[in-house]
Coordinates of C-alpha atoms in Angstrom, one line a residue:
Chain A
X1 CA 10.7 17.1 -18.0
X2 CA 8.4 19.1 -20.2
X3 CA 4.8 18.5 -19.6
X4 CA 3.0 16.6 -22.2
X5 CA 0.4 18.5 -24.3
X6 CA -3.0 17.3 -25.4
X7 CA -1.6 17.1 -29.0
X8 CA 1.2 14.7 -27.8
X9 CA -1.3 12.6 -25.9
X10 CA -3.6 12.3 -28.8
X11 CA -0.7 11.4 -31.1
X12 CA 0.3 8.6 -28.8
X13 CA -3.3 7.3 -28.8
X14 CA -3.3 7.3 -32.6
X15 CA 0.1 5.5 -32.8
X16 CA -1.3 2.9 -30.3
X17 CA -4.4 2.6 -32.4
X18 CA -6.7 3.3 -29.5
X19 CA -10.0 4.9 -30.3
X20 CA -10.5 8.0 -28.2
X21 CA -14.2 7.5 -28.4
X22 CA -13.9 4.4 -26.3
X23 CA -11.9 6.2 -23.6
X24 CA -12.9 8.7 -20.9
X25 CA -11.8 12.2 -21.9
X26 CA -9.4 12.6 -19.0
X27 CA -5.8 11.4 -19.0
X28 CA -3.1 11.1 -16.4
X29 CA 0.4 11.8 -17.6
X30 CA 2.5 9.9 -15.2
X31 CA 6.1 11.0 -14.4
X32 CA 8.4 10.3 -11.5
X33 CA 8.4 13.0 -8.8
X34 CA 11.6 14.5 -7.6
X35 CA 11.8 12.3 -4.5
X36 CA 10.7 9.1 -6.3
X37 CA 13.8 7.1 -6.2
X38 CA 14.9 8.1 -2.7
X39 CA 13.4 5.3 -0.8
X40 CA 11.9 7.7 1.7
X41 CA 8.5 6.2 1.3
X42 CA 7.5 2.7 2.3
X43 CA 4.2 0.8 2.4
X44 CA 2.6 -0.7 5.5
X45 CA -0.3 -3.2 4.9
X46 CA -3.0 -2.5 7.5
X47 CA -4.8 -5.1 9.4
X48 CA -8.6 -4.7 9.9
X49 CA -9.4 -1.8 12.2
X50 CA -6.1 0.0 11.8
X51 CA -7.2 2.0 8.8
X52 CA -10.2 3.3 10.7
X53 CA -8.0 4.2 13.6
X54 CA -5.7 6.2 11.4
X55 CA -8.6 8.0 9.7
X56 CA -10.0 8.8 13.2
X57 CA -6.8 10.6 13.8
X58 CA -5.2 8.1 16.2
X59 CA -1.6 7.2 16.1
X60 CA 0.3 4.0 15.4
X61 CA 3.7 3.6 17.0
X62 CA 6.6 1.4 15.9
X63 CA 8.5 0.2 19.0
X64 CA 11.7 -1.6 19.4
X65 CA 15.3 -1.0 20.3
X66 CA 18.1 -1.8 17.9
X67 CA 18.5 -5.3 19.1
X68 CA 14.7 -6.1 19.1
X69 CA 12.4 -7.1 16.3
X70 CA 10.2 -4.0 15.6
X71 CA 6.5 -4.2 16.5
X72 CA 3.7 -1.8 15.6
X73 CA 1.3 -0.8 18.3
X74 CA -2.1 0.8 18.1
X75 CA -3.8 2.0 21.2
X76 CA -4.6 -1.5 22.4
X77 CA -2.9 -4.1 20.2
X78 CA 0.5 -5.2 19.2
X79 CA 1.7 -6.5 15.8
X80 CA 4.9 -8.2 14.5
X81 CA 6.3 -6.5 11.4
X82 CA 7.7 -8.5 8.5
X83 CA 8.8 -7.5 5.0
X84 CA 6.8 -9.1 2.2
X85 CA 8.4 -9.1 -1.2
X86 CA 6.3 -8.9 -4.4
X87 CA 7.6 -9.7 -7.8
X88 CA 5.8 -6.6 -9.1
X89 CA 6.6 -3.0 -8.9
X90 CA 4.3 -0.8 -6.8
X91 CA 4.0 2.8 -7.6
X92 CA 2.5 5.3 -5.2
X93 CA 0.3 7.9 -6.9
X94 CA -1.1 10.9 -5.1
X95 CA -4.0 12.5 -6.7
X96 CA -4.8 9.8 -9.2
X97 CA -8.4 9.7 -10.1
X98 CA -10.4 6.4 -10.4
X99 CA -12.9 5.9 -13.2
X100 CA -15.8 6.5 -10.7
X101 CA -14.3 9.9 -9.7
X102 CA -13.9 10.9 -13.3
X103 CA -17.4 9.9 -14.2
X104 CA -18.8 11.7 -11.3
X105 CA -17.7 15.1 -12.6
X106 CA -18.1 15.8 -16.3
X107 CA -15.6 18.7 -15.9
X108 CA -12.8 16.2 -15.7
X109 CA -11.7 16.2 -19.3
X110 CA -8.2 17.5 -18.8
X111 CA -4.7 16.3 -18.6
X112 CA -3.7 15.5 -15.1
X113 CA 0.1 15.7 -14.7
X114 CA 0.5 13.2 -11.9
X115 CA 3.7 12.6 -10.1
X116 CA 4.7 9.2 -8.8
X117 CA 5.7 9.9 -5.2
X118 CA 7.7 6.7 -4.8
X119 CA 7.8 3.0 -5.7
X120 CA 8.8 -0.2 -4.1
X121 CA 8.8 -3.9 -4.6
X122 CA 8.1 -4.8 -1.0
X123 CA 5.9 -3.7 1.9
X124 CA 5.5 -4.2 5.6
X125 CA 3.1 -6.9 6.6
X126 CA 1.5 -7.0 10.1
X127 CA 0.6 -10.0 12.2
X128 CA -1.1 -9.6 15.5
X129 CA 1.1 -10.9 18.3
X130 CA 1.2 -11.2 22.0
X131 CA 2.5 -8.0 23.6
X132 CA 6.1 -8.5 24.8
X133 CA 5.5 -7.8 28.4
X134 CA 8.2 -9.9 30.2
X135 CA 10.5 -6.9 30.0
X136 CA 8.0 -4.9 32.0
X137 CA 8.4 -7.1 35.1
X138 CA 12.2 -7.2 34.5
X139 CA 12.5 -3.5 34.5
X140 CA 10.4 -3.0 37.6
X141 CA 12.3 -5.7 39.4
X142 CA 15.5 -3.7 39.0
X143 CA 14.5 -1.7 42.0
X144 CA 11.5 -3.2 44.0
X145 CA 10.0 -1.0 46.6
X146 CA 11.0 -2.1 50.1
X147 CA 9.0 0.3 52.1
X148 CA 9.5 3.9 53.3
X149 CA 12.1 2.9 55.9
X150 CA 14.4 1.3 53.3
X151 CA 17.6 3.1 52.6
X152 CA 17.7 2.2 48.9
X153 CA 14.9 4.5 47.9
X154 CA 16.6 7.7 48.6
X155 CA 19.3 7.4 46.0
X156 CA 19.0 6.6 42.4
X157 CA 16.2 7.2 40.0
X158 CA 17.7 5.8 36.9
X159 CA 16.2 2.4 37.5
X160 CA 12.8 3.8 38.2
X161 CA 10.3 4.2 35.4
X162 CA 7.4 6.5 34.6
X163 CA 4.5 5.6 32.3
X164 CA 6.3 7.5 29.5
X165 CA 9.5 5.6 30.1
X166 CA 7.6 2.3 30.0
X167 CA 5.8 3.3 26.8
X168 CA 9.1 3.9 25.1
X169 CA 10.8 0.7 26.3
X170 CA 8.2 -2.0 26.1
X171 CA 7.0 -3.5 22.9
X172 CA 3.3 -3.4 23.5
X173 CA 0.4 -1.0 23.2
X174 CA -0.4 1.4 25.9
X175 CA -3.5 -0.4 27.0
X176 CA -1.7 -3.7 27.1
X177 CA 1.0 -2.2 29.3
X178 CA -1.4 -0.5 31.7
X179 CA -3.4 -3.7 32.0
X180 CA -0.3 -5.7 32.8
X181 CA 0.8 -3.2 35.4
X182 CA -2.5 -3.9 37.1
X183 CA -2.1 -7.7 36.7
X184 CA 1.3 -7.6 38.4
X185 CA 0.0 -5.3 41.2
X186 CA 2.4 -2.5 40.4
X187 CA 1.7 0.8 42.0
X188 CA 2.7 4.4 41.4
X189 CA 4.9 5.9 44.0
X190 CA 6.0 9.5 43.5
X191 CA 5.2 9.2 39.8
X192 CA 7.2 6.0 39.2
X193 CA 5.8 2.6 38.7
X194 CA 7.0 0.2 41.4
X195 CA 6.6 -3.5 42.3
X196 CA 6.7 -4.3 45.9
X197 CA 9.6 -6.4 47.2
X198 CA 8.1 -9.7 48.2
X199 CA 9.0 -9.6 51.9
X200 CA 7.6 -6.1 52.2
X201 CA 4.4 -7.2 50.4
X202 CA 4.0 -10.1 52.8
X203 CA 4.6 -7.8 55.8
X204 CA 1.8 -5.6 54.6
X205 CA -0.5 -8.5 53.9
X206 CA 0.3 -9.9 57.4
X207 CA -0.8 -6.6 59.0
X208 CA -4.1 -6.8 57.2
X209 CA -4.8 -10.5 57.9
X210 CA -3.9 -10.1 61.6
X211 CA -6.2 -7.1 61.9
X212 CA -9.0 -9.0 60.1
X213 CA -8.5 -11.8 62.6
X214 CA -8.4 -9.6 65.7
X215 CA -11.5 -7.7 64.6
X216 CA -13.3 -10.8 63.5
X217 CA -14.3 -9.2 60.3
X218 CA -15.8 -11.4 57.7
X219 CA -13.4 -12.0 54.8
X220 CA -15.9 -10.6 52.4
X221 CA -16.4 -7.3 54.2
X222 CA -13.2 -5.7 55.3
X223 CA -13.6 -1.9 55.9
X224 CA -11.1 0.4 54.3
X225 CA -11.5 3.2 56.8
X226 CA -10.8 1.0 59.8
X227 CA -7.8 -0.5 58.2
X228 CA -6.3 2.9 57.4
X229 CA -7.0 4.0 61.0
X230 CA -5.6 1.0 62.7
X231 CA -2.6 0.4 60.4
X232 CA -1.8 3.9 59.4
X233 CA 0.7 4.3 62.1
X234 CA 2.6 1.3 61.0
X235 CA 2.7 1.8 57.2
X236 CA 1.9 4.5 54.7
X237 CA -1.8 4.7 54.0
X238 CA -1.2 4.3 50.2
X239 CA 0.5 1.0 50.8
X240 CA -2.3 -0.3 53.0
X241 CA -4.8 0.6 50.4
X242 CA -2.6 -0.9 47.8
X243 CA -2.3 -4.2 49.5
X244 CA -6.1 -4.3 50.0
X245 CA -6.6 -3.6 46.3
X246 CA -4.0 -6.3 45.3
X247 CA -5.6 -9.0 47.5
X248 CA -9.2 -8.0 47.5
X249 CA -12.0 -6.7 45.4
X250 CA -13.1 -3.2 46.2
X251 CA -16.8 -2.3 46.5
X252 CA -19.1 0.3 48.0
X253 CA -22.1 -0.7 50.1
X254 CA -25.5 1.1 50.1
X255 CA -24.3 3.5 52.8
X256 CA -21.4 4.6 50.7
X257 CA -18.7 2.8 52.8
X258 CA -15.8 1.2 51.0
X259 CA -15.1 -2.5 51.7
X260 CA -12.9 -5.2 50.3
X261 CA -13.9 -8.8 49.6
X262 CA -10.6 -10.6 50.2
X263 CA -9.4 -13.0 47.6
X264 CA -8.8 -16.2 49.5
X265 CA -7.1 -18.0 46.6
X266 CA -4.6 -15.2 46.1
X267 CA -3.8 -14.9 49.8
X268 CA -3.2 -18.6 50.1
X269 CA -1.1 -18.6 47.0
X270 CA 1.1 -15.8 48.3
X271 CA 1.7 -17.6 51.6
X272 CA 2.6 -20.7 49.7
X273 CA 5.2 -18.8 47.8
X274 CA 6.6 -17.4 51.0
X275 CA 7.0 -20.9 52.3
X276 CA 8.3 -22.5 49.1
X277 CA 11.0 -20.0 48.3
X278 CA 13.0 -21.0 51.3
X279 CA 14.1 -24.4 50.0
X280 CA 14.7 -26.2 46.7
X281 CA 11.8 -28.6 47.4
X282 CA 9.5 -29.8 50.1
X283 CA 7.9 -33.0 51.2
X284 CA 4.4 -32.6 49.8
X285 CA 2.4 -33.7 52.8
X286 CA 4.5 -31.7 55.2
X287 CA 4.2 -28.7 53.1
X288 CA 0.4 -29.0 52.9
X289 CA 0.1 -29.2 56.6
X290 CA 2.3 -26.1 57.3
X291 CA 0.6 -24.2 54.5
X292 CA -2.9 -24.7 55.9
X293 CA -1.7 -23.7 59.4
X294 CA -0.1 -20.5 58.0
X295 CA -3.1 -19.1 56.2
X296 CA -5.7 -16.8 58.0
X297 CA -8.5 -18.3 60.0
X298 CA -11.3 -19.5 57.8
X299 CA -9.3 -19.9 54.6
X300 CA -8.9 -23.3 52.9
X301 CA -5.8 -24.2 51.0
X302 CA -6.0 -26.2 47.8
X303 CA -3.2 -27.3 45.5
X304 CA -5.0 -25.9 42.4
X305 CA -4.4 -22.4 43.9
X306 CA -0.7 -22.9 43.0
X307 CA -1.1 -23.3 39.3
X308 CA 1.8 -21.6 37.5
X309 CA 3.6 -21.1 40.8
X310 CA 4.6 -24.6 42.0
X311 CA 4.9 -28.1 40.6
X312 CA 4.2 -31.3 42.3
X313 CA 6.5 -34.3 41.6
X314 CA 4.3 -37.3 41.9
X315 CA 7.0 -39.7 40.7
X316 CA 9.3 -39.2 43.8
X317 CA 8.8 -41.1 47.0
X318 CA 7.7 -39.3 49.1
X319 CA 5.9 -36.9 46.7
X320 CA 7.5 -33.4 46.7
X321 CA 6.6 -29.9 45.6
X322 CA 8.8 -27.1 44.4
X323 CA 8.6 -23.5 43.3
X324 CA 8.3 -22.9 39.5
X325 CA 7.0 -19.6 38.5
X326 CA 5.7 -19.2 35.0
X327 CA 6.9 -15.5 34.9
X328 CA 10.4 -16.7 35.4
X329 CA 10.3 -18.8 32.2
X330 CA 11.2 -17.6 28.7
X331 CA 8.7 -15.6 26.7
X332 CA 9.4 -17.1 23.3
X333 CA 7.3 -20.2 22.5
X334 CA 10.1 -22.6 21.5
X335 CA 12.3 -21.4 24.3
X336 CA 9.5 -21.9 26.8
X337 CA 8.9 -25.5 25.7
X338 CA 12.6 -26.2 25.7
X339 CA 12.9 -24.9 29.3
X340 CA 9.9 -26.9 30.5
X341 CA 11.1 -30.1 28.9
X342 CA 14.5 -29.5 30.5
X343 CA 12.8 -29.4 33.9
X344 CA 10.7 -32.5 33.3
X345 CA 10.9 -34.9 30.4
X346 CA 7.2 -35.8 30.2
X347 CA 4.3 -33.7 31.2
X348 CA 0.6 -34.4 31.4
X349 CA -1.7 -31.8 29.9
X350 CA -3.0 -30.8 33.3
X351 CA 0.4 -30.1 34.7
X352 CA 1.8 -28.2 31.6
X353 CA -1.3 -26.1 30.9
X354 CA -0.6 -23.4 33.6
X355 CA 2.9 -23.0 32.2
X356 CA 1.9 -22.5 28.5
X357 CA -1.5 -21.0 28.4
X358 CA -0.1 -17.4 28.4
X359 CA 1.5 -18.3 25.1
X360 CA -1.8 -18.8 23.3
X361 CA -2.4 -16.3 20.5
X362 CA -5.8 -14.6 20.0
X363 CA -7.7 -17.7 19.0
X364 CA -5.2 -20.4 19.8
X365 CA -5.8 -23.2 22.2
X366 CA -3.4 -25.0 24.5
X367 CA -4.1 -28.2 22.5
X368 CA -2.9 -26.4 19.3
X369 CA 0.3 -25.3 21.1
X370 CA 1.0 -28.8 22.3
X371 CA 0.4 -30.2 18.8
X372 CA 2.9 -27.8 17.4
X373 CA 5.7 -27.9 20.0
X374 CA 5.4 -31.3 21.6
X375 CA 5.0 -34.9 20.8
X376 CA 2.5 -37.1 22.7
X377 CA 2.7 -40.6 23.9
X378 CA 1.1 -42.9 26.5
X379 CA 2.6 -43.6 29.9
X380 CA 0.8 -45.9 32.2
X381 CA -2.4 -45.3 30.5
X382 CA -2.1 -41.5 30.7
X383 CA -1.3 -39.2 27.7
X384 CA 1.9 -37.3 28.2
X385 CA 3.8 -34.8 26.2
X386 CA 7.5 -34.6 25.6
X387 CA 9.9 -32.6 23.5
X388 CA 10.0 -33.0 19.7
X389 CA 13.7 -32.6 19.8
X390 CA 16.2 -35.0 21.2
X391 CA 17.3 -33.9 24.7
X392 CA 21.0 -33.5 24.8
Chain B
X1 CA 11.3 4.9 18.1
X2 CA 8.8 5.9 15.4
X3 CA 5.5 7.6 15.5
X4 CA 2.8 8.2 12.9
X5 CA -0.1 10.5 13.4
X6 CA -2.6 12.3 11.2
X7 CA -3.2 16.0 11.2
X8 CA -6.5 16.7 9.5
X9 CA -7.8 14.2 7.0
X10 CA -5.3 11.8 5.4
X11 CA -4.8 12.0 1.7
X12 CA -6.0 9.1 -0.4
X13 CA -3.5 7.8 -2.9
X14 CA -3.7 5.1 -5.5
X15 CA -1.3 2.2 -6.1
X16 CA -0.2 1.3 -9.5
X17 CA 1.1 -2.3 -9.8
X18 CA 3.2 -3.3 -12.7
X19 CA 5.0 -6.4 -13.6
X20 CA 8.7 -6.3 -13.8
X21 CA 11.0 -3.4 -13.0
X22 CA 11.0 0.2 -13.7
X23 CA 14.3 1.5 -15.2
X24 CA 15.2 4.9 -16.5
X25 CA 15.6 5.1 -20.2
X26 CA 19.0 6.6 -20.0
X27 CA 21.2 5.7 -17.1
X28 CA 20.4 8.4 -14.6
X29 CA 17.9 9.0 -11.9
X30 CA 14.2 8.4 -12.5
X31 CA 13.3 11.7 -10.9
X32 CA 11.4 13.9 -13.4
X33 CA 11.3 11.3 -16.2
X34 CA 8.0 10.4 -17.8
X35 CA 6.4 7.0 -17.3
X36 CA 3.5 7.1 -19.6
X37 CA -0.1 8.0 -20.2
X38 CA -2.9 6.5 -18.1
X39 CA -6.3 6.3 -19.7
X40 CA -9.6 4.6 -18.8
X41 CA -12.0 3.1 -21.2
X42 CA -15.6 4.1 -20.9
X43 CA -16.2 0.9 -19.0
X44 CA -13.6 1.9 -16.5
X45 CA -10.7 -0.3 -17.6
X46 CA -7.4 1.4 -17.0
X47 CA -5.1 1.5 -20.0
X48 CA -1.5 2.5 -19.6
X49 CA 0.8 3.4 -22.5
X50 CA 4.4 3.0 -21.5
X51 CA 6.9 3.6 -24.2
X52 CA 6.0 1.2 -27.0
X53 CA 3.7 -0.9 -24.9
X54 CA 0.0 -0.9 -24.0
X55 CA -1.0 -2.4 -20.7
X56 CA -4.5 -3.2 -19.8
X57 CA -5.4 -3.5 -16.1
X58 CA -8.2 -3.4 -13.6
X59 CA -9.3 -1.3 -10.7
X60 CA -9.0 -3.3 -7.5
X61 CA -10.4 -2.3 -4.1
X62 CA -7.8 -3.5 -1.6
X63 CA -9.1 -5.8 1.1
X64 CA -6.2 -4.6 3.3
X65 CA -5.5 -0.9 2.6
X66 CA -2.0 0.4 2.8
X67 CA -0.6 3.3 4.8
X68 CA 2.2 5.2 3.2
X69 CA 5.0 5.9 5.7
X70 CA 7.5 8.7 5.0
X71 CA 10.7 8.7 6.8
X72 CA 11.6 12.0 8.5
X73 CA 15.2 12.9 8.0
X74 CA 18.2 10.7 8.4
X75 CA 19.3 7.8 6.2
X76 CA 16.5 5.5 5.0
X77 CA 18.0 2.4 6.4
X78 CA 15.6 -0.4 7.4
X79 CA 17.9 -2.5 9.7
X80 CA 17.5 -6.2 10.3
X81 CA 15.3 -5.7 13.2
X82 CA 12.8 -3.5 11.4
X83 CA 12.2 0.1 10.5
X84 CA 13.9 2.4 13.0
X85 CA 13.5 6.1 12.9
X86 CA 10.8 8.6 12.7
X87 CA 7.9 8.0 10.3
X88 CA 4.7 9.8 9.5
X89 CA 1.7 8.4 7.8
X90 CA 1.3 10.6 4.7
X91 CA -1.5 8.9 3.0
X92 CA -3.8 5.9 2.8
X93 CA -4.2 3.6 -0.2
X94 CA -7.5 1.8 -0.7
X95 CA -7.4 1.3 -4.4
X96 CA -4.9 -0.1 -6.8
X97 CA -4.6 -0.3 -10.6
X98 CA -3.3 -3.7 -11.3
X99 CA -1.6 -4.2 -14.7
X100 CA -0.9 -7.9 -15.0
X101 CA -1.5 -8.6 -18.6
X102 CA 1.5 -8.9 -20.8
X103 CA 2.1 -5.6 -22.4
X104 CA 1.1 -5.3 -26.0
X105 CA 3.8 -3.8 -28.1
X106 CA 2.7 -0.9 -30.3
X107 CA 3.6 -1.7 -33.8
X108 CA 4.3 1.3 -35.9
X109 CA 4.6 1.0 -39.7
X110 CA 5.5 4.5 -40.4
X111 CA 6.6 7.0 -37.8
X112 CA 3.9 9.6 -37.8
X113 CA 4.8 13.2 -37.8
X114 CA 2.8 15.5 -35.5

């Protein structure tokens, strides 16, 4: 289209009965650019902090496979994406000056021929969400590491994942993924992230606890060097160090020696899992006895060490205990509650908390979740929660 | 899988928000066609003349800025799950010109010849 001239602009002002004296001298003649109708551009509304990240040159990534709801990830946060419709028309204008900018420079008294780059009546809205990390464990469990002697490891690499692989498959930010890898005690073997197969992990742990026992080391001061020396002939040194890191806290003393303070709760918990996974359920008192006898000398077992791992049934006679791992339950809030109420009709807050606290959003409490997804009632003077829906 | 990154400083664009829909005068594409003249009063009030209408608006600093994403190649098809494909952040928008008042029609008694 022909560009408008000053004469045409002034004529329009006159027809509109606008007084040029009341207007700034500059005018923008707006037209639609060549790409305008193409739908190539879209708008993304930025949550606090994201704008600064983009301006600092950092990237945002949209992640999600065809069957997944897309999420947006910054370096350390994950956001759900949702289309928001507006009844208005939004036009995107590059190079359009604001009154401040025009006033700042008296030289701006021209005609700006501004092209509209695109337009839309909707935009993407972001809402911070929990990173979708359940898939991470699922991927790593496809091929758990069973030790150097295992035959499996020689063959296939297609079910093994590098950091890059995980970044492209998991709907979470890089920092959230790396943090979760640490939480689940994954380790890097030959460039691939691996989870240890449980029996192998217990085998390694057993080597260490037996050595601690035979050397009479205090549980808070287990020397790395000696462990590697004594156990290095039995297992790869990286694996020995890995098990110490998984079940202990690393520190360096004044002399520069590396020690581990063993995590009593975590060790007791692992041994409980080893015992519980062998049957559907156990007589509670029998289990507690065997469990205490199975843990290393000097460690004390307590039922609260098993939160999110096992559930006690106080209504059965005798009381029983069975394995119920929170990581085996659904990730979606409603599905998680459905699953829990399917296992047990009524829950006390104390019992259900370990199985729902990972669902809490940034500032959400367990109480808020219960209010939303459950209904409360009193049972024998105790407050219990059950499903909002009728159980079929 | 999509990625957005900035090379150098990001351009700052402005959003113009209008009520209703924008349609081409003749049936045809919008590309290249004129929308109107944008003036500001001395007090900084934006005035948009579109066809036979005057629209008065205001300059709004956006509480939540926008990023403009441009799709790189391929069909621009946002699927049910969300945007898929390769995107780049082309610009940031921190300011919008909001035209919400009903347009005032321009009443002409006699067409003026220029």
